[in-house]
Coordinates of N, CA and C in Angstrom, one line a residue:
X21 N -19.5 -5.3 -16.7 CA -18.2 -5.9 -17.2 C -17.7 -5.0 -18.3
X22 N -18.6 -4.6 -19.2 CA -18.2 -3.7 -20.3 C -17.6 -2.4 -19.8
X23 N -18.2 -1.9 -18.8 CA -17.7 -0.6 -18.2 C -16.3 -0.8 -17.7
X24 N -16.0 -1.9 -17.0 CA -14.7 -2.2 -16.5 C -13.7 -2.3 -17.6
X25 N -14.0 -3.0 -18.7 CA -13.1 -3.1 -19.8 C -12.8 -1.7 -20.4
X26 N -13.8 -0.9 -20.6 CA -13.6 0.4 -21.2 C -12.8 1.3 -20.2
X27 N -13.0 1.1 -18.9 CA -12.3 1.9 -17.9 C -10.8 1.6 -18.0
X28 N -10.5 0.3 -17.9 CA -9.1 -0.2 -17.9 C -8.4 0.3 -19.2
X29 N -9.1 0.2 -20.3 CA -8.4 0.7 -21.6 C -8.2 2.2 -21.6
X30 N -9.2 2.9 -21.1 CA -9.0 4.4 -21.0 C -7.9 4.8 -20.1
X31 N -7.6 4.0 -19.1 CA -6.5 4.3 -18.2 C -5.2 3.7 -18.6
X32 N -5.2 3.0 -19.7 CA -4.0 2.4 -20.2 C -3.4 1.3 -19.3
X33 N -4.4 0.7 -18.6 CA -4.0 -0.3 -17.6 C -3.3 -1.6 -18.2
X34 N -3.8 -2.1 -19.3 CA -3.2 -3.3 -20.0 C -1.7 -3.0 -20.3
X35 N -1.4 -1.8 -20.9 CA -0.1 -1.5 -21.2 C 0.8 -1.4 -20.0
X36 N 0.3 -0.7 -18.9 CA 1.0 -0.5 -17.7 C 1.3 -1.9 -17.0
X37 N 0.4 -2.8 -17.1 CA 0.6 -4.1 -16.5 C 1.7 -4.9 -17.2
X38 N 1.7 -4.8 -18.6 CA 2.7 -5.4 -19.3 C 4.1 -4.8 -19.0
X39 N 4.1 -3.5 -18.8 CA 5.4 -2.9 -18.6 C 5.9 -3.2 -17.2
X40 N 5.1 -3.2 -16.1 CA 5.5 -3.5 -14.8 C 5.9 -5.0 -14.7
X41 N 5.2 -5.9 -15.4 CA 5.6 -7.3 -15.5 C 7.0 -7.4 -16.1
X42 N 7.2 -6.7 -17.2 CA 8.5 -6.8 -17.9 C 9.7 -6.2 -17.0
X43 N 9.4 -5.1 -16.3 CA 10.4 -4.5 -15.4 C 10.8 -5.5 -14.3
X44 N 9.8 -6.1 -13.7 CA 10.0 -7.1 -12.7 C 10.9 -8.2 -13.2
X45 N 10.5 -8.7 -14.3 CA 11.2 -9.9 -14.9 C 12.7 -9.5 -15.2
X46 N 12.9 -8.2 -15.7 CA 14.2 -7.8 -16.0 C 15.1 -7.7 -14.7
X47 N 14.5 -7.0 -13.7 CA 15.2 -6.9 -12.4 C 15.6 -8.3 -11.8
X48 N 14.6 -9.2 -11.9 CA 14.8 -10.5 -11.4 C 15.9 -11.2 -12.1
X49 N 15.9 -11.1 -13.5 CA 16.9 -11.7 -14.3 C 18.3 -11.2 -14.0
X50 N 18.4 -9.9 -13.9 CA 19.7 -9.3 -13.7 C 20.3 -9.7 -12.4
X51 N 19.5 -9.7 -11.3 CA 20.0 -10.2 -10.0 C 20.3 -11.7 -10.1
X52 N 19.6 -12.5 -10.7 CA 19.8 -13.9 -10.8 C 21.1 -14.2 -11.5
X53 N 21.4 -13.4 -12.6 CA 22.6 -13.6 -13.4 C 23.9 -13.1 -12.8
X54 N 23.8 -11.9 -12.2 CA 25.0 -11.2 -11.8 C 25.3 -11.2 -10.3
X55 N 24.4 -11.8 -9.5 CA 24.6 -11.9 -8.1 C 24.8 -13.3 -7.6
X56 N 25.6 -13.4 -6.5 CA 25.9 -14.7 -5.9 C 25.0 -15.0 -4.7
X57 N 24.2 -14.0 -4.3 CA 23.3 -14.2 -3.2 C 21.9 -14.2 -3.6
X58 N 21.0 -14.9 -2.9 CA 19.6 -15.0 -3.2 C 18.8 -13.7 -2.9
X59 N 19.2 -13.0 -1.8 CA 18.5 -11.8 -1.4 C 18.9 -10.6 -2.2
X60 N 18.0 -10.0 -2.9 CA 18.4 -8.7 -3.6 C 18.7 -7.6 -2.5
X61 N 19.7 -6.8 -2.9 CA 20.1 -5.7 -2.0 C 19.0 -4.7 -1.8
X62 N 19.0 -4.1 -0.6 CA 17.9 -3.2 -0.2 C 17.7 -2.1 -1.2
X63 N 18.8 -1.4 -1.6 CA 18.7 -0.3 -2.6 C 18.0 -0.8 -3.9
X64 N 18.3 -2.0 -4.4 CA 17.7 -2.5 -5.6 C 16.2 -2.8 -5.4
X65 N 15.9 -3.3 -4.2 CA 14.5 -3.6 -3.9 C 13.7 -2.3 -3.9
X66 N 14.2 -1.3 -3.2 CA 13.5 0.0 -3.1 C 13.4 0.6 -4.5
X67 N 14.5 0.6 -5.3 CA 14.4 1.2 -6.6 C 13.4 0.4 -7.5
X68 N 13.3 -0.9 -7.4 CA 12.4 -1.6 -8.1 C 10.9 -1.2 -7.8
X69 N 10.7 -1.1 -6.5 CA 9.3 -0.7 -6.1 C 9.0 0.7 -6.7
X70 N 10.0 1.6 -6.6 CA 9.8 3.0 -7.1 C 9.5 2.9 -8.6
X71 N 10.2 2.2 -9.4 CA 10.0 2.1 -10.8 C 8.6 1.6 -11.1
X72 N 8.2 0.5 -10.4 CA 6.9 0.0 -10.6 C 5.8 1.0 -10.3
X73 N 5.9 1.7 -9.2 CA 5.0 2.7 -8.8 C 4.9 3.8 -9.9
X74 N 6.1 4.3 -10.3 CA 6.2 5.3 -11.4 C 5.5 4.9 -12.7
X75 N 5.6 3.6 -13.0 CA 5.0 3.1 -14.2 C 3.5 3.1 -14.1
X76 N 3.0 2.8 -12.9 CA 1.5 2.7 -12.7 C 0.9 4.1 -12.6
X77 N 1.7 5.2 -12.4 CA 1.2 6.5 -12.2 C 0.4 7.0 -13.4
X78 N 0.7 6.6 -14.6 CA 0.0 7.0 -15.8 C -1.4 6.5 -15.8
X79 N -1.8 5.5 -15.0 CA -3.1 5.0 -15.0 C -4.0 5.8 -14.0
X80 N -3.5 6.7 -13.3 CA -4.3 7.5 -12.3 C -5.2 8.5 -12.9
X81 N -5.1 8.8 -14.2 CA -6.0 9.7 -14.9 C -6.4 9.2 -16.3
X82 N -7.6 9.5 -16.7 CA -8.0 9.1 -18.0 C -7.8 10.3 -19.0
X83 N -8.2 10.0 -20.3 CA -8.0 11.1 -21.3 C -8.9 12.3 -21.2
X84 N -10.1 12.2 -20.4 CA -11.0 13.3 -20.3 C -11.3 13.5 -18.8
X85 N -10.6 14.6 -18.3 CA -10.8 14.9 -16.8 C -12.2 15.2 -16.5
X86 N -12.9 16.0 -17.3 CA -14.2 16.4 -17.0 C -15.2 15.3 -17.0
X87 N -15.0 14.3 -17.8 CA -15.9 13.1 -17.9 C -16.1 12.4 -16.6
X88 N -15.0 12.3 -15.8 CA -15.1 11.6 -14.6 C -15.9 12.4 -13.5
X89 N -16.0 13.7 -13.7 CA -16.7 14.5 -12.8 C -18.1 14.7 -13.1
X90 N -18.5 14.4 -14.4 CA -19.9 14.6 -14.8 C -20.7 13.3 -14.9
X91 N -19.9 12.2 -15.1 CA -20.6 10.9 -15.2 C -21.4 10.5 -14.0
X92 N -22.5 9.9 -14.2 CA -23.4 9.5 -13.1 C -22.9 8.2 -12.4
X93 N -21.7 8.3 -11.9 CA -21.1 7.1 -11.2 C -20.5 7.6 -9.9
X94 N -20.4 6.7 -9.0 CA -19.8 7.0 -7.7 C -18.3 6.7 -7.8
X95 N -17.6 7.8 -8.1 CA -16.2 7.7 -8.3 C -15.3 7.4 -7.1
X96 N -15.5 7.9 -6.0 CA -14.6 7.6 -4.8 C -14.3 6.2 -4.6
X97 N -15.3 5.3 -4.5 CA -14.9 3.9 -4.3 C -14.1 3.3 -5.5
X98 N -14.4 3.8 -6.7 CA -13.7 3.3 -7.9 C -12.3 3.7 -7.9
X99 N -12.1 5.0 -7.5 CA -10.7 5.5 -7.4 C -9.9 4.7 -6.3
X100 N -10.5 4.5 -5.2 CA -9.9 3.8 -4.1 C -9.5 2.4 -4.6
X101 N -10.4 1.7 -5.2 CA -10.2 0.4 -5.7 C -9.0 0.4 -6.8
X102 N -9.0 1.4 -7.5 CA -7.9 1.5 -8.5 C -6.5 1.6 -7.8
X103 N -6.4 2.4 -6.8 CA -5.1 2.5 -6.1 C -4.8 1.2 -5.4
X104 N -5.8 0.6 -4.7 CA -5.5 -0.7 -4.1 C -5.2 -1.8 -5.1
X105 N -5.8 -1.7 -6.2 CA -5.4 -2.7 -7.3 C -4.0 -2.5 -7.7
X106 N -3.5 -1.3 -7.9 CA -2.1 -1.1 -8.2 C -1.2 -1.6 -7.2
X107 N -1.6 -1.4 -5.9 CA -0.7 -1.9 -4.8 C -0.7 -3.5 -4.9
X108 N -1.9 -4.1 -5.1 CA -1.9 -5.5 -5.2 C -1.0 -6.1 -6.4
X109 N -1.0 -5.4 -7.5 CA -0.2 -5.8 -8.6 C 1.3 -5.8 -8.2
X110 N 1.8 -4.8 -7.6 CA 3.2 -4.7 -7.2 C 3.5 -5.8 -6.2
X111 N 2.6 -6.0 -5.2 CA 2.9 -7.0 -4.2 C 2.9 -8.4 -4.8
X112 N 2.0 -8.7 -5.7 CA 1.9 -10.0 -6.3 C 3.2 -10.3 -7.1
X113 N 3.7 -9.3 -7.8 CA 4.9 -9.5 -8.6 C 6.1 -9.7 -7.8
X114 N 6.3 -8.9 -6.8 CA 7.5 -8.9 -6.0 C 7.4 -10.1 -4.9
X115 N 6.3 -10.4 -4.4 CA 6.1 -11.5 -3.5 C 6.4 -12.8 -4.2
X116 N 6.1 -12.9 -5.5 CA 6.3 -14.1 -6.3 C 7.8 -14.4 -6.3
X117 N 8.6 -13.4 -6.3 CA 10.1 -13.6 -6.3 C 10.6 -14.2 -5.1
X118 N 9.9 -14.1 -4.0 CA 10.3 -14.7 -2.7 C 10.3 -16.3 -2.8
X119 N 9.7 -16.8 -3.8 CA 9.7 -18.3 -4.0 C 10.7 -18.7 -4.9
X120 N 11.6 -17.8 -5.4 CA 12.6 -18.1 -6.4 C 14.0 -18.0 -5.8
X121 N 15.0 -18.1 -6.7 CA 16.3 -17.9 -6.3 C 16.8 -16.5 -6.3
X122 N 16.0 -15.5 -6.6 CA 16.3 -14.1 -6.5 C 15.2 -13.4 -5.8
X123 N 15.3 -13.2 -4.5 CA 14.2 -12.7 -3.7 C 14.3 -11.2 -3.5
X124 N 13.2 -10.5 -3.9 CA 13.0 -9.1 -3.7 C 12.2 -8.9 -2.5
X125 N 12.8 -8.7 -1.3 CA 12.1 -8.6 -0.1 C 12.9 -7.8 0.9
X126 N 12.6 -7.9 2.2 CA 11.5 -8.7 2.8 C 10.1 -8.2 2.4
X127 N 9.2 -9.0 2.7 CA 7.8 -8.7 2.4 C 7.3 -7.5 3.0
X128 N 7.7 -7.3 4.3 CA 7.2 -6.1 5.0 C 7.8 -4.8 4.4
X129 N 9.0 -4.8 3.9 CA 9.6 -3.6 3.3 C 8.9 -3.3 2.0
X130 N 8.6 -4.4 1.2 CA 7.9 -4.2 -0.1 C 6.5 -3.6 0.1
X131 N 5.8 -4.1 1.1 CA 4.5 -3.6 1.4 C 4.5 -2.1 1.9
X132 N 5.4 -1.8 2.8 CA 5.5 -0.5 3.3 C 5.9 0.5 2.2
X133 N 6.9 0.2 1.4 CA 7.4 1.1 0.4 C 6.4 1.3 -0.7
X134 N 5.8 0.2 -1.2 CA 4.8 0.2 -2.3 C 3.6 1.1 -1.8
X135 N 3.1 0.8 -0.6 CA 1.9 1.5 -0.2 C 2.2 3.0 0.0
X136 N 3.4 3.3 0.7 CA 3.7 4.7 0.9 C 4.0 5.5 -0.4
X137 N 4.7 4.9 -1.3 CA 5.0 5.6 -2.5 C 3.8 5.8 -3.4
X138 N 2.9 4.8 -3.4 CA 1.6 4.9 -4.1 C 0.8 6.1 -3.5
X139 N 0.8 6.1 -2.2 CA 0.0 7.2 -1.5 C 0.6 8.6 -1.9
X140 N 1.9 8.7 -1.9 CA 2.6 9.9 -2.3 C 2.3 10.3 -3.7
X141 N 2.3 9.3 -4.6 CA 2.0 9.5 -6.0 C 0.6 10.0 -6.1
X142 N -0.4 9.4 -5.4 CA -1.8 9.8 -5.5 C -1.9 11.2 -5.0
X143 N -1.2 11.6 -4.0 CA -1.2 13.0 -3.5 C -0.7 13.9 -4.6
X144 N 0.3 13.5 -5.3 CA 0.8 14.3 -6.4 C -0.2 14.4 -7.5
X145 N -0.9 13.4 -7.8 CA -1.9 13.4 -8.9 C -3.0 14.4 -8.5
X146 N -3.4 14.5 -7.3 CA -4.4 15.4 -6.8 C -4.0 16.8 -6.9
X147 N -2.7 17.1 -6.5 CA -2.3 18.4 -6.3 C -1.6 19.1 -7.5
X148 N -0.7 18.3 -8.2 CA 0.0 18.9 -9.3 C -0.3 18.2 -10.6
X149 N -1.1 17.2 -10.6 CA -1.5 16.5 -11.9 C -0.8 15.2 -12.0
X150 N -1.4 14.3 -12.7 CA -0.9 12.9 -12.9 C 0.4 12.9 -13.7
X151 N 0.6 13.8 -14.6 CA 1.8 13.8 -15.5 C 3.0 14.1 -14.7
X152 N 2.9 14.8 -13.6 CA 4.1 15.1 -12.7 C 4.1 14.4 -11.4
X153 N 3.1 13.6 -11.2 CA 2.9 12.9 -9.8 C 4.1 12.1 -9.4
X154 N 4.8 11.6 -10.4 CA 6.0 10.7 -10.1 C 7.2 11.4 -9.6
X155 N 7.2 12.8 -9.7 CA 8.4 13.5 -9.4 C 8.8 13.4 -7.9
X156 N 7.8 13.6 -7.1 CA 8.1 13.6 -5.6 C 8.6 12.3 -5.1
X157 N 7.9 11.1 -5.5 CA 8.4 9.8 -5.1 C 9.8 9.6 -5.7
X158 N 10.1 9.9 -6.9 CA 11.4 9.7 -7.5 C 12.5 10.5 -6.8
X159 N 12.3 11.8 -6.6 CA 13.3 12.6 -6.0 C 13.5 12.2 -4.5
X160 N 12.5 12.0 -3.8 CA 12.6 11.7 -2.4 C 13.3 10.3 -2.2
X161 N 12.9 9.3 -3.0 CA 13.5 8.0 -2.8 C 14.9 7.9 -3.3
X162 N 15.3 8.6 -4.4 CA 16.7 8.6 -4.8 C 17.6 9.2 -3.7
X163 N 17.1 10.3 -3.1 CA 17.9 10.9 -2.0 C 18.0 10.0 -0.9
X164 N 16.9 9.3 -0.5 CA 17.0 8.3 0.6 C 18.0 7.2 0.3
X165 N 18.0 6.8 -1.0 CA 19.0 5.7 -1.3 C 20.4 6.2 -1.3
X166 N 20.6 7.4 -1.8 CA 22.0 7.9 -1.8 C 22.5 8.4 -0.5
X167 N 21.6 8.8 0.4 CA 22.0 9.3 1.7 C 21.2 8.7 2.8
X168 N 21.5 7.4 3.0 CA 20.7 6.7 4.1 C 21.0 7.3 5.5
X169 N 20.0 7.2 6.3 CA 20.2 7.8 7.7 C 19.8 6.7 8.7
X170 N 20.7 5.8 9.1 CA 20.3 4.8 10.1 C 20.3 5.5 11.5
X171 N 19.7 4.8 12.4 CA 19.7 5.3 13.8 C 18.3 6.0 14.1
X172 N 18.3 6.9 15.0 CA 17.1 7.5 15.5 C 17.0 8.9 15.0
X173 N 15.8 9.5 15.3 CA 15.6 10.9 14.9 C 14.9 11.1 13.6
X174 N 14.9 12.4 13.2 CA 14.2 12.8 12.0 C 14.7 12.1 10.7
X175 N 15.9 11.6 10.8 CA 16.5 10.9 9.6 C 15.7 9.7 9.2
X176 N 15.1 9.0 10.2 CA 14.3 7.8 9.9 C 13.1 8.2 9.1
X177 N 12.5 9.3 9.4 CA 11.3 9.8 8.7 C 11.7 10.2 7.3
X178 N 12.8 11.0 7.2 CA 13.2 11.5 5.9 C 13.6 10.4 4.9
X179 N 14.1 9.3 5.5 CA 14.6 8.2 4.6 C 13.8 7.0 4.9
X180 N 12.5 7.1 5.1 CA 11.7 6.0 5.5 C 11.7 4.8 4.5
X181 N 12.0 5.1 3.2 CA 12.0 4.1 2.2 C 13.1 3.1 2.4
X182 N 14.2 3.5 3.0 CA 15.4 2.6 3.1 C 15.6 2.1 4.5
X183 N 14.6 2.3 5.4 CA 14.8 1.9 6.8 C 14.4 0.4 6.9
X184 N 14.8 -0.3 7.9 CA 14.5 -1.7 8.1 C 13.0 -1.9 8.2
X185 N 12.6 -3.1 7.8 CA 11.1 -3.4 7.7 C 10.4 -3.2 9.1
X186 N 11.1 -3.4 10.2 CA 10.5 -3.2 11.5 C 10.6 -1.9 12.1
X187 N 11.1 -0.9 11.3 CA 11.3 0.5 11.9 C 9.9 1.1 12.0
X188 N 9.6 1.5 13.2 CA 8.3 2.1 13.5 C 8.1 3.5 12.9
X189 N 9.1 4.3 12.9 CA 9.0 5.7 12.4 C 8.7 5.6 10.9
X190 N 9.4 4.7 10.2 CA 9.2 4.5 8.8 C 7.8 4.0 8.5
X191 N 7.4 3.0 9.3 CA 6.0 2.5 9.1 C 4.9 3.5 9.3
X192 N 5.1 4.3 10.3 CA 4.1 5.4 10.5 C 4.1 6.4 9.4
X193 N 5.3 6.8 8.9 CA 5.4 7.7 7.8 C 4.7 7.2 6.5
X194 N 5.0 5.9 6.2 CA 4.4 5.3 5.1 C 2.9 5.2 5.2
X195 N 2.4 4.8 6.4 CA 1.0 4.7 6.7 C 0.3 6.0 6.5
X196 N 0.9 7.1 7.0 CA 0.3 8.4 6.8 C 0.2 8.8 5.3
X197 N 1.3 8.6 4.6 CA 1.3 8.9 3.2 C 0.2 8.0 2.4
X198 N 0.1 6.8 2.8 CA -0.9 5.9 2.2 C -2.3 6.3 2.4
X199 N -2.6 6.6 3.7 CA -4.0 7.0 4.0 C -4.4 8.3 3.4
X200 N -3.4 9.3 3.5 CA -3.7 10.6 3.0 C -3.9 10.6 1.5
X201 N -3.0 9.9 0.8 CA -3.1 9.8 -0.6 C -4.3 9.0 -1.1
X202 N -4.7 7.9 -0.4 CA -5.9 7.2 -0.7 C -7.1 8.0 -0.6
X203 N -7.2 8.7 0.5 CA -8.4 9.5 0.8 C -8.5 10.7 -0.2
X204 N -7.4 11.4 -0.4 CA -7.4 12.6 -1.2 C -7.8 12.2 -2.7
X205 N -7.2 11.1 -3.2 CA -7.4 10.7 -4.5 C -8.8 10.2 -4.7
X206 N -9.3 9.4 -3.7 CA -10.6 8.9 -3.8 C -11.7 10.0 -3.9
X207 N -11.5 11.0 -3.0 CA -12.5 12.0 -2.9 C -12.4 13.1 -4.0
X208 N -11.2 13.5 -4.3 CA -11.0 14.6 -5.3 C -10.6 14.2 -6.7
X209 N -10.0 13.0 -6.8 CA -9.6 12.6 -8.1 C -8.3 13.3 -8.6
X210 N -7.9 13.0 -9.8 CA -6.7 13.7 -10.3 C -7.0 15.1 -10.6
X211 N -5.9 16.0 -10.5 CA -6.1 17.4 -10.8 C -6.4 17.6 -12.3
X212 N -7.2 18.5 -12.5 CA -7.6 18.8 -13.9 C -6.4 19.4 -14.7
X213 N -6.2 18.9 -15.9 CA -5.1 19.4 -16.7 C -5.5 20.6 -17.5
X214 N -4.5 21.4 -17.8 CA -4.8 22.6 -18.7 C -5.2 22.0 -20.1
X215 N -6.0 22.7 -20.9 CA -6.4 22.2 -22.2 C -5.2 21.8 -23.1
X216 N -4.2 22.6 -23.1 CA -3.0 22.3 -23.9 C -2.4 21.0 -23.5
X217 N -2.3 20.7 -22.2 CA -1.7 19.5 -21.7 C -2.6 18.3 -22.0
X218 N -3.9 18.5 -21.8 CA -4.8 17.4 -22.1 C -4.8 17.0 -23.5
X219 N -4.5 17.9 -24.4 CA -4.5 17.6 -25.8 C -3.3 16.8 -26.3
X220 N -2.3 16.7 -25.4 CA -1.1 15.9 -25.8 C -1.3 14.5 -25.8

């Protein structure tokens, strides 16, 4: 139990949880106050998921990269649990809104986008480092929101975040990102930072 407490603190998890909770409450309040409909618009739902994922990105690496590779611990299952825990946090927060007057859904879309974007973020953490891991999800999702591609073809894959919850191409794309990100992050962990970057 002590190890878990130290781990969560070293990854800044308590702060991240407070921030994602505050962001969710803010989005929920804004939609409740300024909208006449119960269902939040799809762009807002996707954007909310994106912001929550980006906020949790900082927890994917600790202050000492070398420590995680030298400690006598089985890191792959712990890293996988960390990612799945982040997904659970996002789902709990947004699924809770489905019981209120400002609903951020549908549930299938939230699950697909949260899992896919977390997987993409995890891939970024492994390849380019945790500090920049949010860049790909942010850029890709903003483009998908600004230039939606309904219908068939490659557009469904390129804008999978904004497709309907029952869209098969979007689901497959998200699943591939989720699995590849989960496996890569669990096995390899976050990319090592340069000494100057780690000192910041």
